[in-house]
Every structure is written in structure tokens, then in C-alpha cells.
């Protein structure tokens, strides 16, 4: 863990302050900010229980808001700063959004100590699917790739 003061330090403190205020407001203890050109363009707090949305993690909320601000689903040139190490869902969202980098304060072990144990998900993806408690399997219909063929036939598609 790096303890030196860096340019990201203020943004990390902002994400931690967001998370702490969110707890006081009845939400989860997670906050995130999206930085572009040295400025905060969007923030997010964990809204899972308040919106009944299991995908409303702070990072995802911030990414959604930032995309609206920039008018694009790509956040190239942006940094995702989070109060805690992003879970696999949030890391995937950051990858899909194409942020330049991710910076976080607390880690997955700190989150687990507070009752938010995402470590099982990190471990799950490293195991064969047949060992998962959630059955995930493919079943062919004979037209499985029709949506992809339709996509590829569109000349006006926006690739991502």
C-alpha cells in the first residue's frame, strides 16, 4: 500500500467523504469520482439498497453519470477514483468504459472486514464453471448468432 501523497490523494479523500456521507444518508459505504483533465466530472455513491438495484455500485453510478456528461459511452482520458477496491462488476464496468486508470483507497480485505466480502467473486471467476454454486451453461437454439449477424449487417452501427 502506498502512503505517499500523490496527485490522486485529494480525489481519494473526495471519494471517501462521499462514501461516509452516503452511510449517514442510509446508503452503502462506497463512493467514487470520475476525473477528466484534473476536474471531477461525475460522482457516485452506492445506491444498491436505496434503489433496489444490485448493480448500483458507486463506481457504476459514477461511470453512468460521467458518460452522460461527456456524451459518450467511452471515458477515455478519465480516471476512476474509488473509496474502495472495485469489485469484479465495477472493474468490468471500468474496462468497458475504457477509463485510463483506476485508483482506490481501501482494499477488498477492508471491505470484507466490514461485511462486504467480494473476495468470493474474485475467486469464483478463477474456478471452472461446473464448480460454481450458480449454474451457468450454454444451450444452443440453432439461431444463437442471429443477433450478431444482424449487428454485423448494419452499416450505421456504433462499434464498441
PDB file of C-alpha atoms in Angstrom:
ATOM      1  CA  UNK A   1       0.000   0.000   0.000  1.00  0.00           C
ATOM      2  CA  UNK A   2       1.384   3.393  -0.990  1.00  0.00           C
ATOM      3  CA  UNK A   3       1.127   6.033   1.719  1.00  0.00           C
ATOM      4  CA  UNK A   4       2.917   8.905  -0.007  1.00  0.00           C
ATOM      5  CA  UNK A   5       0.880  11.923  -1.019  1.00  0.00           C
ATOM      6  CA  UNK A   6       0.130  11.844  -4.728  1.00  0.00           C
ATOM      7  CA  UNK A   7      -1.941  13.955  -7.091  1.00  0.00           C
ATOM      8  CA  UNK A   8      -4.707  11.378  -6.575  1.00  0.00           C
ATOM      9  CA  UNK A   9      -4.774  11.936  -2.804  1.00  0.00           C
ATOM     10  CA  UNK A  10      -7.404  14.715  -2.923  1.00  0.00           C
ATOM     11  CA  UNK A  11      -9.635  12.662  -5.220  1.00  0.00           C
ATOM     12  CA  UNK A  12      -9.318   9.650  -2.929  1.00  0.00           C
ATOM     13  CA  UNK A  13     -10.339  11.834   0.018  1.00  0.00           C
ATOM     14  CA  UNK A  14     -13.318  13.094  -2.019  1.00  0.00           C
ATOM     15  CA  UNK A  15     -14.436   9.516  -2.707  1.00  0.00           C
ATOM     16  CA  UNK A  16     -14.047   8.605   0.965  1.00  0.00           C
ATOM     17  CA  UNK A  17     -16.039  11.682   2.018  1.00  0.00           C
ATOM     18  CA  UNK A  18     -18.784  10.758  -0.469  1.00  0.00           C
ATOM     19  CA  UNK A  19     -18.900   7.236   0.932  1.00  0.00           C
ATOM     20  CA  UNK A  20     -19.042   8.427   4.525  1.00  0.00           C
ATOM     21  CA  UNK A  21     -21.848  10.911   3.761  1.00  0.00           C
ATOM     22  CA  UNK A  22     -23.714   8.178   1.891  1.00  0.00           C
ATOM     23  CA  UNK A  23     -23.679   5.983   5.007  1.00  0.00           C
ATOM     24  CA  UNK A  24     -25.200   8.863   7.001  1.00  0.00           C
ATOM     25  CA  UNK A  25     -27.915   9.138   4.321  1.00  0.00           C
ATOM     26  CA  UNK A  26     -28.758   5.436   4.573  1.00  0.00           C
ATOM     27  CA  UNK A  27     -26.690   4.122   1.672  1.00  0.00           C
ATOM     28  CA  UNK A  28     -23.689   1.841   1.429  1.00  0.00           C
ATOM     29  CA  UNK A  29     -20.119   2.801   2.400  1.00  0.00           C
ATOM     30  CA  UNK A  30     -18.739   3.312  -1.078  1.00  0.00           C
ATOM     31  CA  UNK A  31     -18.038   6.439  -3.131  1.00  0.00           C
ATOM     32  CA  UNK A  32     -16.433   7.139  -6.487  1.00  0.00           C
ATOM     33  CA  UNK A  33     -15.433  10.106  -8.616  1.00  0.00           C
ATOM     34  CA  UNK A  34     -14.552  10.358 -12.284  1.00  0.00           C
ATOM     35  CA  UNK A  35     -11.749  12.792 -13.100  1.00  0.00           C
ATOM     36  CA  UNK A  36     -11.102  14.281 -16.523  1.00  0.00           C
ATOM     37  CA  UNK A  37      -8.439  16.897 -17.213  1.00  0.00           C
ATOM     38  CA  UNK A  38      -7.927  17.366 -13.481  1.00  0.00           C
ATOM     39  CA  UNK A  39     -11.600  18.073 -12.737  1.00  0.00           C
ATOM     40  CA  UNK A  40     -14.369  15.989 -11.193  1.00  0.00           C
ATOM     41  CA  UNK A  41     -16.936  15.395 -13.927  1.00  0.00           C
ATOM     42  CA  UNK A  42     -19.128  12.925 -12.047  1.00  0.00           C
ATOM     43  CA  UNK A  43     -19.566  11.260  -8.692  1.00  0.00           C
ATOM     44  CA  UNK A  44     -21.355   8.185  -7.486  1.00  0.00           C
ATOM     45  CA  UNK A  45     -22.299   6.551  -4.241  1.00  0.00           C
ATOM     46  CA  UNK A  46     -23.523   3.069  -3.525  1.00  0.00           C
ATOM     47  CA  UNK A  47     -27.273   3.022  -4.162  1.00  0.00           C
ATOM     48  CA  UNK A  48     -27.896  -0.733  -4.042  1.00  0.00           C
ATOM     49  CA  UNK A  49     -30.316  -0.761  -1.113  1.00  0.00           C
ATOM     50  CA  UNK A  50     -31.850   2.664  -1.699  1.00  0.00           C
ATOM     51  CA  UNK A  51     -32.746   1.956  -5.343  1.00  0.00           C
ATOM     52  CA  UNK A  52     -33.138  -1.826  -5.036  1.00  0.00           C
ATOM     53  CA  UNK A  53     -30.597  -2.187  -7.839  1.00  0.00           C
ATOM     54  CA  UNK A  54     -27.800  -4.722  -7.242  1.00  0.00           C
ATOM     55  CA  UNK A  55     -25.737  -3.056  -9.988  1.00  0.00           C
ATOM     56  CA  UNK A  56     -25.899   0.443  -8.463  1.00  0.00           C
ATOM     57  CA  UNK A  57     -22.400   0.299  -7.020  1.00  0.00           C
ATOM     58  CA  UNK A  58     -20.680   3.664  -6.539  1.00  0.00           C
ATOM     59  CA  UNK A  59     -18.315   3.122  -9.453  1.00  0.00           C
ATOM     60  CA  UNK A  60     -21.107   2.095 -11.825  1.00  0.00           C
ATOM     61  CA  UNK A  61     -23.235   5.072 -10.740  1.00  0.00           C
ATOM     62  CA  UNK A  62     -20.270   7.406 -11.343  1.00  0.00           C
ATOM     63  CA  UNK A  63     -19.497   5.837 -14.728  1.00  0.00           C
ATOM     64  CA  UNK A  64     -23.132   6.197 -15.826  1.00  0.00           C
ATOM     65  CA  UNK A  65     -23.172   9.859 -14.775  1.00  0.00           C
ATOM     66  CA  UNK A  66     -19.814  10.595 -16.429  1.00  0.00           C
ATOM     67  CA  UNK A  67     -20.936   9.057 -19.704  1.00  0.00           C
ATOM     68  CA  UNK A  68     -23.934  11.389 -19.689  1.00  0.00           C
ATOM     69  CA  UNK A  69     -21.661  14.372 -19.028  1.00  0.00           C
ATOM     70  CA  UNK A  70     -19.265  13.575 -21.874  1.00  0.00           C
ATOM     71  CA  UNK A  71     -21.985  12.324 -24.217  1.00  0.00           C
ATOM     72  CA  UNK A  72     -20.244   9.044 -24.941  1.00  0.00           C
ATOM     73  CA  UNK A  73     -20.098   5.516 -23.543  1.00  0.00           C
ATOM     74  CA  UNK A  74     -16.305   5.723 -23.621  1.00  0.00           C
ATOM     75  CA  UNK A  75     -14.474   7.505 -20.832  1.00  0.00           C
ATOM     76  CA  UNK A  76     -11.057   7.599 -22.474  1.00  0.00           C
ATOM     77  CA  UNK A  77      -9.000  10.297 -20.790  1.00  0.00           C
ATOM     78  CA  UNK A  78     -10.739   9.746 -17.447  1.00  0.00           C
ATOM     79  CA  UNK A  79      -9.655   8.295 -14.139  1.00  0.00           C
ATOM     80  CA  UNK A  80     -11.975   6.333 -11.844  1.00  0.00           C
ATOM     81  CA  UNK A  81     -11.179   7.064  -8.209  1.00  0.00           C
ATOM     82  CA  UNK A  82     -12.921   4.904  -5.612  1.00  0.00           C
ATOM     83  CA  UNK A  83     -13.083   4.781  -1.845  1.00  0.00           C
ATOM     84  CA  UNK A  84     -12.567   1.018  -2.049  1.00  0.00           C
ATOM     85  CA  UNK A  85     -11.072  -1.505  -4.438  1.00  0.00           C
ATOM     86  CA  UNK A  86     -13.638  -2.032  -7.177  1.00  0.00           C
ATOM     87  CA  UNK A  87     -15.345  -5.417  -7.198  1.00  0.00           C
ATOM     88  CA  UNK A  88     -15.345  -7.536 -10.376  1.00  0.00           C
ATOM     89  CA  UNK A  89     -18.601  -5.873 -11.545  1.00  0.00           C
ATOM     90  CA  UNK A  90     -17.091  -2.398 -11.191  1.00  0.00           C
ATOM     91  CA  UNK A  91     -13.767  -3.398 -12.699  1.00  0.00           C
ATOM     92  CA  UNK A  92     -15.645  -4.783 -15.695  1.00  0.00           C
ATOM     93  CA  UNK A  93     -17.613  -1.532 -15.999  1.00  0.00           C
ATOM     94  CA  UNK A  94     -14.350   0.442 -15.885  1.00  0.00           C
ATOM     95  CA  UNK A  95     -12.884  -1.761 -18.608  1.00  0.00           C
ATOM     96  CA  UNK A  96     -15.982  -1.385 -20.811  1.00  0.00           C
ATOM     97  CA  UNK A  97     -15.953   2.391 -20.247  1.00  0.00           C
ATOM     98  CA  UNK A  98     -12.276   2.432 -21.197  1.00  0.00           C
ATOM     99  CA  UNK A  99     -11.138   4.662 -18.379  1.00  0.00           C
ATOM    100  CA  UNK A 100      -7.412   5.340 -18.434  1.00  0.00           C
ATOM    101  CA  UNK A 101      -6.824   4.059 -14.916  1.00  0.00           C
ATOM    102  CA  UNK A 102      -8.414   3.165 -11.586  1.00  0.00           C
ATOM    103  CA  UNK A 103      -7.217   4.346  -8.174  1.00  0.00           C
ATOM    104  CA  UNK A 104      -8.680   3.175  -4.865  1.00  0.00           C
ATOM    105  CA  UNK A 105      -8.186   3.594  -1.116  1.00  0.00           C
ATOM    106  CA  UNK A 106      -9.419   0.650   0.999  1.00  0.00           C
ATOM    107  CA  UNK A 107      -8.974  -2.849  -0.417  1.00  0.00           C
ATOM    108  CA  UNK A 108     -11.125  -5.983  -0.708  1.00  0.00           C
ATOM    109  CA  UNK A 109      -9.942  -7.205   2.692  1.00  0.00           C
ATOM    110  CA  UNK A 110     -11.011  -3.954   4.361  1.00  0.00           C
ATOM    111  CA  UNK A 111     -14.425  -4.319   2.700  1.00  0.00           C
ATOM    112  CA  UNK A 112     -14.701  -7.936   3.865  1.00  0.00           C
ATOM    113  CA  UNK A 113     -13.980  -6.890   7.447  1.00  0.00           C
ATOM    114  CA  UNK A 114     -16.993  -4.542   7.186  1.00  0.00           C
ATOM    115  CA  UNK A 115     -19.260  -7.301   5.842  1.00  0.00           C
ATOM    116  CA  UNK A 116     -18.799  -6.679   2.100  1.00  0.00           C
ATOM    117  CA  UNK A 117     -16.905  -9.782   1.079  1.00  0.00           C
ATOM    118  CA  UNK A 118     -16.368  -9.686  -2.675  1.00  0.00           C
ATOM    119  CA  UNK A 119     -13.355 -11.966  -2.381  1.00  0.00           C
ATOM    120  CA  UNK A 120     -15.555 -14.955  -3.220  1.00  0.00           C
ATOM    121  CA  UNK A 121     -16.350 -13.381  -6.597  1.00  0.00           C
ATOM    122  CA  UNK A 122     -12.695 -12.797  -7.397  1.00  0.00           C
ATOM    123  CA  UNK A 123     -12.039 -16.446  -6.542  1.00  0.00           C
ATOM    124  CA  UNK A 124     -15.149 -17.708  -8.357  1.00  0.00           C
ATOM    125  CA  UNK A 125     -14.029 -16.437 -11.760  1.00  0.00           C
ATOM    126  CA  UNK A 126     -10.804 -18.370 -11.407  1.00  0.00           C
ATOM    127  CA  UNK A 127     -12.619 -21.693 -10.977  1.00  0.00           C
ATOM    128  CA  UNK A 128     -14.249 -23.911 -13.618  1.00  0.00           C
ATOM    129  CA  UNK A 129     -17.930 -23.036 -14.103  1.00  0.00           C
ATOM    130  CA  UNK A 130     -19.083 -26.544 -13.257  1.00  0.00           C
ATOM    131  CA  UNK A 131     -17.915 -25.918  -9.667  1.00  0.00           C
ATOM    132  CA  UNK A 132     -19.951 -22.719  -9.233  1.00  0.00           C
ATOM    133  CA  UNK A 133     -22.974 -22.649  -6.922  1.00  0.00           C
ATOM    134  CA  UNK A 134     -24.799 -20.695  -9.663  1.00  0.00           C
ATOM    135  CA  UNK A 135     -25.395 -22.953 -12.663  1.00  0.00           C
ATOM    136  CA  UNK A 136     -24.240 -21.220 -15.858  1.00  0.00           C
ATOM    137  CA  UNK A 137     -24.431 -23.198 -19.068  1.00  0.00           C
ATOM    138  CA  UNK A 138     -24.933 -22.817 -22.799  1.00  0.00           C
ATOM    139  CA  UNK A 139     -27.916 -24.277 -24.606  1.00  0.00           C
ATOM    140  CA  UNK A 140     -27.983 -23.998 -28.405  1.00  0.00           C
ATOM    141  CA  UNK A 141     -31.159 -22.963 -30.244  1.00  0.00           C
ATOM    142  CA  UNK A 142     -29.836 -23.222 -33.781  1.00  0.00           C
ATOM    143  CA  UNK A 143     -30.106 -19.438 -34.251  1.00  0.00           C
ATOM    144  CA  UNK A 144     -27.786 -18.398 -31.443  1.00  0.00           C
ATOM    145  CA  UNK A 145     -25.734 -15.963 -33.533  1.00  0.00           C
ATOM    146  CA  UNK A 146     -28.667 -14.253 -35.328  1.00  0.00           C
ATOM    147  CA  UNK A 147     -28.362 -11.070 -33.227  1.00  0.00           C
ATOM    148  CA  UNK A 148     -24.662 -10.847 -34.105  1.00  0.00           C
ATOM    149  CA  UNK A 149     -25.389 -11.351 -37.804  1.00  0.00           C
ATOM    150  CA  UNK A 150     -27.979  -8.565 -37.606  1.00  0.00           C
ATOM    151  CA  UNK A 151     -25.439  -6.349 -35.841  1.00  0.00           C
ATOM    152  CA  UNK A 152     -22.713  -7.012 -38.396  1.00  0.00           C
ATOM    153  CA  UNK A 153     -25.093  -6.273 -41.280  1.00  0.00           C
ATOM    154  CA  UNK A 154     -25.738  -2.720 -40.018  1.00  0.00           C
ATOM    155  CA  UNK A 155     -23.519  -0.177 -41.693  1.00  0.00           C
ATOM    156  CA  UNK A 156     -24.621   2.522 -39.222  1.00  0.00           C
ATOM    157  CA  UNK A 157     -23.639   0.615 -36.074  1.00  0.00           C
ATOM    158  CA  UNK A 158     -21.524   2.266 -33.400  1.00  0.00           C
ATOM    159  CA  UNK A 159     -18.777  -0.204 -32.576  1.00  0.00           C
ATOM    160  CA  UNK A 160     -17.611  -0.554 -29.029  1.00  0.00           C
TER     161      UNK A 160
END
